[in-house]
Amino acid sequence: MLAVAVLAAGKGTRMKSDLPKVLQPLAGATLVERVLASCSGLAPERQILIVGHQAERVEQSLAHRAGLEFVLQQPQNGTGHAVQQLLEPLANFEGELLVLNGDVPLLREQTIANLLEHHRSSGAAVTLLTARLNDPTGYGRVLTDKDGRVQAIVEQKDADAAQKAVRQINTGVVSADAATLRRWLAGLGNTNAQGEYYLTDIFAMAAGEGRPAQAVGCLSAGEADGANDALQLSVLERRYQRRQAEALMREGVRFADPSRVDIRGSVSAGMDVEVDVDVVFEGRVVLHDGVRIGPFCRLKDVELGAGSVVHAHCDFDGVQAGPDCVLGPFARLRPGTELAEGVHLGNFVESKKTRIGANSKANHLTYLGDAEIGAKVNVGAGTITCNYDGVNKSLTEIGDGAFIGSNSSLVAPVSIGAGATIGAGSVITKDAPADTLTVARAKQLSLNGWQRPAKKPKSP
Ligand code: UD1
Ligand code: CA
């Protein structure tokens, strides 16, 4: 039986933010979400979040996670005090308790699994995940005997000069036998520099009973770094982004510069995908073979069919595009945009809740909202679907092969028949028949004998 407890009650004073530390975002997800994700593959029987500072806000942010239990720590008197709050909810729990810090977001599941494996196979009462840092400032230092068994953990603020020089640090990840841990927790004191109950004091207790904890190292460097302030958070963000970019490059993605891409969600890519500089991916993005993304784009919840090209400066959110589409530069495609194959949407084209059939084009300066557009339609520059009367949204339908002249307003609800032609500058308020020219604009007049007013000559 495995229970996971994530410590997330602290204020995060060093972050200097109204937002609780564990709700600070890293690559589009909160720190605490990332911590929970790092252990969800281990299928724990119980998952408990210890909340305190702005508890409601933290709970709300995780309301979608079924099976997550919340335990309140009020006031927040340290990490040991936080785990003491589990004495009641886990009073009868037999098995292992895995403790994670809510501000250590880059831990890999394999590293946690490796810790648990060591813990189980050694039969130890408690096992500690450690890391070796060139600069251990701020972390608890792990003091070991000559066989590497943990004798104690000393916090930075309580450490003397020799202890500060120790580079092996406490990651905050602890696996312990629940029953033994309950006994140790009951004996914690708070005589230290911060006047807090430290979870880390259990390691001296374990050593004192002749059952010192085993120390297990992280599988990769830097994965257990905590995010205590804005600077550390930014370092972890870049590290995470590098990790994502490397994984995609191993799949064959060509980045013009892997340090100038941000992935705040998931990206999956086929072969021969190219991504130029300064592209931000959000949500779930799927790029099929041969997709090319130009510079300075944001793509959120987007799927692009094979061979599609996105030119520079596009903003897409909720877009499904078939193969061989050519989009942008400067296109803004909004939720509900569905494009069949070979669609071209050019500069300053905006779409929303619009389906467009194969090989249709709107190459310049157009708004398409709440529209059903057929195949091989040509939408001229400056065409607007007038879909909103201030209260209701209405549909514009355009049949296959229609040609919409430039600067036309299509006042919805309205339907343009297949093969219809709309004269430039028309304001279409009634359905336009198929295969017919419809023009709705004032007739052109030329007035014979009209004289342009002339200025009177100035008197000297
Ligand atoms: C803690 C460890 C330190 C370790 C480091 C790893 C202790 C005493 N220190 O230090 O040895 O090297 O993590 O990153 O354990 N929290 C609560 N309730 C509280 C206090 C904190 O839930 O009363 C939560 C915080 O929200 C945070 C986590 O516990 O998620 C760690 O607290 P933090 O104050 O960041 O501890 P560190 O000083 O980083
Ligand atoms: Ca911390």
Short mmCIF file of C-alpha atoms in Angstrom, two decimals, residues 33 128 132 141 175 190 259 262 275 278 282 309 313 327 375 390 398-399 404 406 438 453 457:
data_model
loop_
_atom_site.label_atom_id
_atom_site.label_comp_id
_atom_site.label_asym_id
_atom_site.label_seq_id
_atom_site.Cartn_x
_atom_site.Cartn_y
_atom_site.Cartn_z
CA GLU A 33 -0.02 19.85 -10.60
CA LEU A 128 15.71 9.72 1.55
CA ARG A 132 24.65 16.61 -4.94
CA ARG A 141 22.43 19.35 4.25
CA SER A 175 9.69 7.29 1.72
CA ASN A 190 10.80 23.07 17.37
CA SER A 259 16.28 27.62 -26.74
CA ASP A 262 8.22 27.25 -25.29
CA VAL A 275 9.81 25.12 -36.20
CA ASP A 278 10.09 32.17 -30.86
CA GLU A 282 0.02 25.62 -25.53
CA VAL A 309 2.63 25.68 -43.46
CA HIS A 313 3.20 35.97 -36.58
CA LEU A 327 -1.83 29.93 -43.14
CA ALA A 375 -14.86 23.77 -51.18
CA GLY A 390 -25.55 42.67 -30.52
CA ILE A 398 -21.32 29.73 -48.57
CA GLY A 399 -21.68 26.96 -51.17
CA ILE A 404 -17.15 36.65 -52.84
CA SER A 406 -13.78 42.20 -52.15
CA THR A 438 -25.53 39.18 -57.08
CA PRO A 453 -15.90 74.21 -56.25
CA PRO A 457 -8.54 84.34 -55.61
#
